[in-house]
Amino acid sequence: MLSIAAPTPAVVRVPHTARHVDRAAPQTAGAHIAEALKLLQDTLPIQRRLVHAGDTIYQAGERFGCLHVVHSGIFKIITYSADGREQVAGFHFKGDWMGFDGIANGRYGCDAVAMDTAEVWSFRYDTLLQACVEHPELLALVHAAMSREITRDRDSLLSLCTLSADARVADFLRYWAESLAARGLRTDQITLRLTRAEIGNYLGMKLETVSRAMSRLAREKVIRFAERGRRELQIPDIDALREFVQRSLGAPAASRTLQ
Amino acid sequence: MLSIAAPTPAVVRVPHTARHVDRAAPQTAGAHIAEALKLLQDTLPIQRRLVHAGDTIYQAGERFGCLHVVHSGIFKIITYSADGREQVAGFHFKGDWMGFDGIANGRYGCDAVAMDTAEVWSFRYDTLLQACVEHPELLALVHAAMSREITRDRDSLLSLCTLSADARVADFLRYWAESLAARGLRTDQITLRLTRAEIGNYLGMKLETVSRAMSRLAREKVIRFAERGRRELQIPDIDALREFVQRSLGAPAASRTLQ
DNA sequence: CGTTGTATTGAGTGGTTTCAAACGTAGTGG
DNA sequence: CCACTACGTTTGAAACCACTCAATACAACG
């Protein structure tokens, strides 16, 4: 009997809400990240690179040799299917690593593209491994980053599979705002450097659906559009986004749960 | 799975051992996996565990301490959202590692549940790290496994976001069959130890939709149901599944591409 | 043989997509 | 400065795919 449906966690579960809120404390926000970057700086030969919006750090199929850490800016990850479908697979903020997917078969499996002016630190994978022998903290850092990426991917999957279009957009904005907050960046006035089409691609819906969802979110005052264009928006209260997701879980064709 | 390039591994190779007889294999199928398991056996104190269908290896929230490698059987991974939604997030076959998600914050982020009688090898993470200092191949093994998991998660995302329900089911069956084939197991007669509800949960659709999709696949002779029940099925030709996916890409609401 | 859990199938509803038009913003050059 | 263009966004109406509800069928088990 596989009783999957028991929703009451037998063990202590760490809600992702708690994780991020901890780091979002005004002073300590981004503290780990700063430490991590410092550790890298102290133990490895770094190749710094400044890039502009649209520049690619690496491309799918390219020979793997380096791992990359975001020092500033935001990057998007794009994967391709064998038949050419393209998919925005994730985003990487300050302190995030990129390129892990290349380790297994010696070639990168996706593109990493800068979304604005950014700085990235690159390290040769083999020298990184060597340095890890003397500095175990370094290895711990890498493993934690990979672990987080796996967890994050699963969260995306969960959002995709269980939420309606509107809720998915809300959840995406929550994720984006929290990612910024965790790094001590402003969340009340954010500028998405993504088109509706890209957001839709990432969330598995069409651009019109994204647009409609955001209009609805604005109508319900969960987000607000800035004066300028519809590209920058304000998120007065991140919890309001969470509540919106909860609300939309009740009514519509949402419950894609087991049983 | 990118069509782009030949996968020549740049990572440290384990020397070929003469004896690695994986039962019923086209010679090389499952060869690395056998090697990997042997390496583990030779370098680490293993805790072997036999489990039955429904048994959990670890649960979300439980303190992280061990990594686990599937020696036989198939496991499913289940994640939960803060509000209790549950999500089948992936499957692990022979040679696959489980538990990476626990590294980052010291607690597992999901459940790992056996789908049939299975054997799992468990290792304490800290002793694994120690062994890696003397055996760099071991570290390469772990990193490759994490890397593959990240890539696999992205493939899931891509399938979810760009394929119709029917195509998603076909793609899932292709993935399942290939996972078996890669380990030298039979693919012409497979028994899914999943309910339609679980498949639907994994693929982001309802059980009825899964059922209808499979009926359609059977009608088009891409799959065949065995005499017994509708649980075991035959896949005469894996490429037929691939072609079905391609076919369904042309017509319907499929092109969720950018631009 | 009834019970239970799972699978199949149909009919109707509804959420997303599709198609289409209009609007806003930014950039360019007359 | 104002066309003019290009690109992205918004919004509407209709079509479609997947979901919901419901009934039936099937297999395993006590």
mmCIF file of C-alpha atoms in Angstrom, chain A:
data_model
loop_
_atom_site.group_PDB
_atom_site.id
_atom_site.type_symbol
_atom_site.label_atom_id
_atom_site.label_comp_id
_atom_site.label_asym_id
_atom_site.label_seq_id
_atom_site.Cartn_x
_atom_site.Cartn_y
_atom_site.Cartn_z
ATOM 1 C CA MET A 1 0.000 0.000 0.000
ATOM 2 C CA LEU A 2 1.648 3.177 -1.096
ATOM 3 C CA SER A 3 -0.192 5.797 0.833
ATOM 4 C CA ILE A 4 1.172 8.765 -0.956
ATOM 5 C CA ALA A 5 -1.627 11.066 -0.125
ATOM 6 C CA ALA A 6 -0.825 11.787 3.507
ATOM 7 C CA PRO A 7 -0.332 15.547 3.396
ATOM 8 C CA THR A 8 0.692 15.846 7.001
ATOM 9 C CA PRO A 9 4.456 15.737 7.167
ATOM 10 C CA ALA A 10 5.619 13.139 9.622
ATOM 11 C CA VAL A 11 8.903 14.899 10.092
ATOM 12 C CA VAL A 12 9.859 18.515 10.408
ATOM 13 C CA ARG A 13 9.605 20.114 7.016
ATOM 14 C CA VAL A 14 11.446 23.266 6.130
ATOM 15 C CA PRO A 15 9.054 25.478 4.209
ATOM 16 C CA HIS A 16 10.830 27.535 1.618
ATOM 17 C CA THR A 17 9.218 30.528 3.096
ATOM 18 C CA ALA A 18 11.327 30.204 6.189
ATOM 19 C CA ARG A 19 14.543 29.660 4.279
ATOM 20 C CA HIS A 20 14.371 32.904 2.417
ATOM 21 C CA VAL A 21 12.909 35.064 5.096
ATOM 22 C CA ASP A 22 15.852 34.282 7.310
ATOM 23 C CA ARG A 23 18.307 35.574 4.778
ATOM 24 C CA ALA A 24 16.178 38.546 3.952
ATOM 25 C CA ALA A 25 17.025 40.263 7.203
ATOM 26 C CA PRO A 26 18.257 43.737 6.230
ATOM 27 C CA GLN A 27 21.784 43.320 7.549
ATOM 28 C CA THR A 28 22.548 39.707 6.874
ATOM 29 C CA ALA A 29 20.997 39.497 3.431
ATOM 30 C CA GLY A 30 23.582 38.109 1.091
ATOM 31 C CA ALA A 31 26.074 37.489 3.854
ATOM 32 C CA HIS A 32 26.748 33.870 2.906
ATOM 33 C CA ILE A 33 27.105 34.874 -0.669
ATOM 34 C CA ALA A 34 29.675 37.508 0.157
ATOM 35 C CA GLU A 35 31.556 34.960 2.234
ATOM 36 C CA ALA A 36 31.415 32.411 -0.532
ATOM 37 C CA LEU A 37 32.741 34.856 -3.073
ATOM 38 C CA LYS A 38 35.528 35.808 -0.721
ATOM 39 C CA LEU A 39 36.476 32.183 -0.235
ATOM 40 C CA LEU A 40 36.692 31.716 -3.975
ATOM 41 C CA GLN A 41 38.777 34.823 -4.344
ATOM 42 C CA ASP A 42 41.214 33.656 -1.701
ATOM 43 C CA THR A 43 41.698 30.106 -2.881
ATOM 44 C CA LEU A 44 41.453 30.117 -6.650
ATOM 45 C CA PRO A 45 42.774 31.878 -9.709
ATOM 46 C CA ILE A 46 39.739 33.698 -10.990
ATOM 47 C CA GLN A 47 39.021 34.778 -14.498
ATOM 48 C CA ARG A 48 36.723 37.775 -14.226
ATOM 49 C CA ARG A 49 34.533 38.680 -17.134
ATOM 50 C CA LEU A 50 32.263 41.664 -17.709
ATOM 51 C CA VAL A 51 29.375 41.025 -20.045
ATOM 52 C CA HIS A 52 26.393 42.874 -21.467
ATOM 53 C CA ALA A 53 22.780 41.905 -21.984
ATOM 54 C CA GLY A 54 22.532 39.138 -24.526
ATOM 55 C CA ASP A 55 26.127 37.945 -24.183
ATOM 56 C CA THR A 56 26.489 34.221 -23.676
ATOM 57 C CA ILE A 57 28.851 32.775 -21.087
ATOM 58 C CA TYR A 58 28.745 29.371 -22.690
ATOM 59 C CA GLN A 59 26.643 27.554 -25.225
ATOM 60 C CA ALA A 60 25.089 24.126 -25.517
ATOM 61 C CA GLY A 61 27.475 21.718 -27.152
ATOM 62 C CA GLU A 62 30.554 23.718 -26.280
ATOM 63 C CA ARG A 63 33.355 21.820 -24.603
ATOM 64 C CA PHE A 64 33.062 21.929 -20.816
ATOM 65 C CA GLY A 65 36.046 23.144 -18.846
ATOM 66 C CA CYS A 66 34.948 25.871 -16.494
ATOM 67 C CA LEU A 67 32.376 26.509 -13.855
ATOM 68 C CA HIS A 68 31.044 30.018 -13.462
ATOM 69 C CA VAL A 69 29.775 32.060 -10.545
ATOM 70 C CA VAL A 70 27.566 35.094 -10.919
ATOM 71 C CA HIS A 71 29.137 38.101 -9.254
ATOM 72 C CA SER A 72 26.587 40.640 -10.426
ATOM 73 C CA GLY A 73 23.662 40.721 -12.796
ATOM 74 C CA ILE A 74 21.221 37.994 -13.716
ATOM 75 C CA PHE A 75 21.617 35.146 -16.173
ATOM 76 C CA LYS A 76 19.094 32.947 -17.890
ATOM 77 C CA ILE A 77 19.643 29.314 -18.797
ATOM 78 C CA ILE A 78 18.273 28.013 -22.065
ATOM 79 C CA THR A 79 18.085 24.368 -23.037
ATOM 80 C CA TYR A 80 17.213 22.810 -26.364
ATOM 81 C CA SER A 81 15.569 19.579 -27.352
ATOM 82 C CA ALA A 82 17.001 17.428 -30.102
ATOM 83 C CA ASP A 83 14.417 18.794 -32.512
ATOM 84 C CA GLY A 84 15.139 22.427 -31.724
ATOM 85 C CA ARG A 85 12.510 23.387 -29.194
ATOM 86 C CA GLU A 86 14.004 25.907 -26.834
ATOM 87 C CA GLN A 87 13.238 26.285 -23.189
ATOM 88 C CA VAL A 88 14.129 28.869 -20.584
ATOM 89 C CA ALA A 89 15.161 26.505 -17.825
ATOM 90 C CA GLY A 90 16.138 28.820 -15.018
ATOM 91 C CA PHE A 91 17.711 31.992 -13.737
ATOM 92 C CA HIS A 92 20.929 32.605 -11.859
ATOM 93 C CA PHE A 93 21.526 35.462 -9.488
ATOM 94 C CA LYS A 94 24.541 36.688 -7.568
ATOM 95 C CA GLY A 95 26.386 33.840 -5.929
ATOM 96 C CA ASP A 96 24.781 31.152 -8.083
ATOM 97 C CA TRP A 97 26.949 28.723 -10.011
ATOM 98 C CA MET A 98 26.514 27.874 -13.650
ATOM 99 C CA GLY A 99 27.777 25.052 -15.808
ATOM 100 C CA PHE A 100 27.212 21.987 -13.635
ATOM 101 C CA ASP A 101 25.324 20.331 -16.434
ATOM 102 C CA GLY A 102 28.563 20.097 -18.392
ATOM 103 C CA ILE A 103 30.376 17.892 -15.909
ATOM 104 C CA ALA A 104 28.702 14.620 -16.798
ATOM 105 C CA ASN A 105 29.485 14.389 -20.468
ATOM 106 C CA GLY A 106 32.156 16.988 -21.030
ATOM 107 C CA ARG A 107 29.943 19.416 -22.910
ATOM 108 C CA TYR A 108 27.575 22.080 -21.744
ATOM 109 C CA GLY A 109 23.954 21.135 -22.196
ATOM 110 C CA CYS A 110 22.538 24.621 -22.368
ATOM 111 C CA ASP A 111 23.208 28.293 -23.020
ATOM 112 C CA ALA A 112 23.922 30.789 -20.245
ATOM 113 C CA VAL A 113 22.920 34.266 -21.327
ATOM 114 C CA ALA A 114 23.383 37.536 -19.485
ATOM 115 C CA MET A 115 20.163 39.482 -19.002
ATOM 116 C CA ASP A 116 21.864 42.773 -18.257
ATOM 117 C CA THR A 117 25.312 44.132 -17.604
ATOM 118 C CA ALA A 118 26.925 41.577 -15.379
ATOM 119 C CA GLU A 119 30.137 40.177 -14.010
ATOM 120 C CA VAL A 120 30.896 36.505 -13.917
ATOM 121 C CA TRP A 121 33.774 34.670 -12.297
ATOM 122 C CA SER A 122 35.049 31.583 -14.071
ATOM 123 C CA PHE A 123 37.222 28.764 -12.785
ATOM 124 C CA ARG A 124 38.695 25.801 -14.504
ATOM 125 C CA TYR A 125 36.948 22.733 -13.148
ATOM 126 C CA ASP A 126 40.148 20.714 -12.759
ATOM 127 C CA THR A 127 41.965 23.419 -10.820
ATOM 128 C CA LEU A 128 38.888 23.844 -8.684
ATOM 129 C CA LEU A 129 39.013 20.156 -7.813
ATOM 130 C CA GLN A 130 42.673 20.428 -6.930
ATOM 131 C CA ALA A 131 42.020 23.378 -4.674
ATOM 132 C CA CYS A 132 39.260 21.438 -2.975
ATOM 133 C CA VAL A 133 41.788 18.965 -1.626
ATOM 134 C CA GLU A 134 43.378 21.650 0.498
ATOM 135 C CA HIS A 135 40.223 23.615 1.122
ATOM 136 C CA PRO A 136 37.337 21.324 1.946
ATOM 137 C CA GLU A 137 35.077 24.341 2.470
ATOM 138 C CA LEU A 138 35.378 24.938 -1.234
ATOM 139 C CA LEU A 139 34.031 21.511 -2.027
ATOM 140 C CA ALA A 140 31.226 22.041 0.429
ATOM 141 C CA LEU A 141 30.396 25.253 -1.372
ATOM 142 C CA VAL A 142 30.206 23.551 -4.749
ATOM 143 C CA HIS A 143 28.129 20.678 -3.471
ATOM 144 C CA ALA A 144 25.727 23.026 -1.735
ATOM 145 C CA ALA A 145 25.299 24.953 -4.952
ATOM 146 C CA MET A 146 24.558 21.815 -6.949
ATOM 147 C CA SER A 147 22.204 20.614 -4.271
ATOM 148 C CA ARG A 148 20.312 23.882 -4.313
ATOM 149 C CA GLU A 149 20.018 23.758 -8.063
ATOM 150 C CA ILE A 150 18.448 20.314 -7.917
ATOM 151 C CA THR A 151 16.013 21.477 -5.269
ATOM 152 C CA ARG A 152 15.162 24.584 -7.234
ATOM 153 C CA ASP A 153 14.478 22.580 -10.390
ATOM 154 C CA ARG A 154 12.062 20.413 -8.458
ATOM 155 C CA ASP A 155 10.284 23.469 -7.155
ATOM 156 C CA SER A 156 9.828 24.623 -10.726
ATOM 157 C CA LEU A 157 8.426 21.244 -11.626
ATOM 158 C CA LEU A 158 5.995 21.420 -8.746
ATOM 159 C CA SER A 159 4.810 24.858 -9.698
ATOM 160 C CA LEU A 160 4.369 23.822 -13.314
ATOM 161 C CA CYS A 161 2.435 20.698 -12.496
ATOM 162 C CA THR A 162 0.142 21.870 -9.746
ATOM 163 C CA LEU A 163 -0.670 25.529 -10.376
ATOM 164 C CA SER A 164 -2.976 27.319 -12.764
ATOM 165 C CA ALA A 165 -1.534 29.869 -15.169
ATOM 166 C CA ASP A 166 -2.339 32.832 -12.946
ATOM 167 C CA ALA A 167 -0.882 31.139 -9.893
ATOM 168 C CA ARG A 168 2.220 30.171 -11.822
ATOM 169 C CA VAL A 169 2.874 33.763 -12.748
ATOM 170 C CA ALA A 170 2.320 34.860 -9.170
ATOM 171 C CA ASP A 171 4.624 32.147 -7.908
ATOM 172 C CA PHE A 172 7.250 33.153 -10.425
ATOM 173 C CA LEU A 173 7.156 36.759 -9.284
ATOM 174 C CA ARG A 174 7.402 35.603 -5.692
ATOM 175 C CA TYR A 175 10.441 33.528 -6.550
ATOM 176 C CA TRP A 176 12.021 36.430 -8.394
ATOM 177 C CA ALA A 177 11.397 38.880 -5.588
ATOM 178 C CA GLU A 178 12.701 36.475 -2.977
ATOM 179 C CA SER A 179 15.805 35.792 -4.997
ATOM 180 C CA LEU A 180 16.498 39.502 -5.015
ATOM 181 C CA ALA A 181 15.628 39.908 -1.354
ATOM 182 C CA ALA A 182 17.956 37.080 -0.366
ATOM 183 C CA ARG A 183 20.779 39.089 -1.903
ATOM 184 C CA GLY A 184 19.876 42.336 -0.247
ATOM 185 C CA LEU A 185 18.438 43.899 -3.376
ATOM 186 C CA ARG A 186 15.303 46.006 -3.691
ATOM 187 C CA THR A 187 12.062 44.153 -4.198
ATOM 188 C CA ASP A 188 9.584 46.986 -4.100
ATOM 189 C CA GLN A 189 10.566 48.192 -7.552
ATOM 190 C CA ILE A 190 11.871 45.500 -9.849
ATOM 191 C CA THR A 191 12.522 45.508 -13.535
ATOM 192 C CA LEU A 192 11.977 42.205 -15.243
ATOM 193 C CA ARG A 193 14.443 42.008 -18.077
ATOM 194 C CA LEU A 194 12.301 39.385 -19.676
ATOM 195 C CA THR A 195 9.670 39.655 -22.338
ATOM 196 C CA ARG A 196 6.239 38.172 -21.752
ATOM 197 C CA ALA A 197 7.182 35.542 -24.294
ATOM 198 C CA GLU A 198 10.203 34.480 -22.234
ATOM 199 C CA ILE A 199 8.224 34.378 -19.018
ATOM 200 C CA GLY A 200 5.615 32.318 -20.802
ATOM 201 C CA ASN A 201 8.212 29.969 -22.165
ATOM 202 C CA TYR A 202 9.639 29.441 -18.687
ATOM 203 C CA LEU A 203 6.199 28.910 -17.181
ATOM 204 C CA GLY A 204 4.766 26.761 -19.938
ATOM 205 C CA MET A 205 2.163 29.174 -21.246
ATOM 206 C CA LYS A 206 1.736 31.657 -24.065
ATOM 207 C CA LEU A 207 2.675 35.301 -23.798
ATOM 208 C CA GLU A 208 -0.949 36.414 -23.958
ATOM 209 C CA THR A 209 -1.718 34.261 -20.956
ATOM 210 C CA VAL A 210 1.151 35.867 -19.040
ATOM 211 C CA SER A 211 -0.130 39.284 -19.945
ATOM 212 C CA ARG A 212 -3.637 38.453 -18.827
ATOM 213 C CA ALA A 213 -2.388 36.946 -15.594
ATOM 214 C CA MET A 214 -0.362 40.035 -14.767
ATOM 215 C CA SER A 215 -3.299 42.281 -15.551
ATOM 216 C CA ARG A 216 -5.393 40.233 -13.152
ATOM 217 C CA LEU A 217 -2.685 40.416 -10.493
ATOM 218 C CA ALA A 218 -2.575 44.173 -10.911
ATOM 219 C CA ARG A 219 -6.365 44.372 -10.762
ATOM 220 C CA GLU A 220 -6.286 42.513 -7.465
ATOM 221 C CA LYS A 221 -3.534 44.858 -6.283
ATOM 222 C CA VAL A 222 -1.069 42.033 -5.676
ATOM 223 C CA ILE A 223 1.361 43.800 -7.967
ATOM 224 C CA ARG A 224 1.468 47.322 -9.382
ATOM 225 C CA PHE A 225 2.834 48.548 -12.663
ATOM 226 C CA ALA A 226 5.221 51.467 -12.554
ATOM 227 C CA GLU A 227 4.396 54.651 -14.391
ATOM 228 C CA ARG A 228 6.859 54.079 -17.219
ATOM 229 C CA GLY A 229 6.071 50.874 -19.057
ATOM 230 C CA ARG A 230 4.605 47.527 -18.168
ATOM 231 C CA ARG A 231 8.068 46.094 -17.792
ATOM 232 C CA GLU A 232 8.923 47.339 -14.330
ATOM 233 C CA LEU A 233 6.599 46.581 -11.517
ATOM 234 C CA GLN A 234 6.218 46.956 -7.797
ATOM 235 C CA ILE A 235 5.559 44.198 -5.341
ATOM 236 C CA PRO A 236 4.234 45.909 -2.241
ATOM 237 C CA ASP A 237 3.987 42.688 -0.273
ATOM 238 C CA ILE A 238 5.526 39.351 -1.179
ATOM 239 C CA ASP A 239 3.124 37.536 1.121
ATOM 240 C CA ALA A 240 0.244 38.859 -0.953
ATOM 241 C CA LEU A 241 1.637 36.846 -3.858
ATOM 242 C CA ARG A 242 1.752 33.757 -1.710
ATOM 243 C CA GLU A 243 -1.830 34.328 -0.621
ATOM 244 C CA PHE A 244 -2.904 34.763 -4.218
ATOM 245 C CA VAL A 245 -1.418 31.378 -5.050
ATOM 246 C CA GLN A 246 -3.260 29.819 -2.123
ATOM 247 C CA ARG A 247 -6.509 31.431 -3.129
ATOM 248 C CA SER A 248 -6.268 30.157 -6.677
ATOM 249 C CA LEU A 249 -5.546 26.688 -5.376
ATOM 250 C CA GLY A 250 -9.021 26.369 -4.004
ATOM 251 C CA ALA A 251 -11.245 27.289 -6.893
ATOM 252 C CA PRO A 252 -10.079 26.300 -10.334
ATOM 253 C CA ALA A 253 -8.673 23.362 -12.201
ATOM 254 C CA ALA A 254 -5.760 23.464 -9.868
ATOM 255 C CA SER A 255 -5.740 20.328 -7.825
ATOM 256 C CA ARG A 256 -3.543 18.109 -9.917
ATOM 257 C CA THR A 257 -2.767 16.169 -6.794
ATOM 258 C CA LEU A 258 -2.771 12.452 -6.454
ATOM 259 C CA GLN A 259 -6.192 10.995 -5.801
#
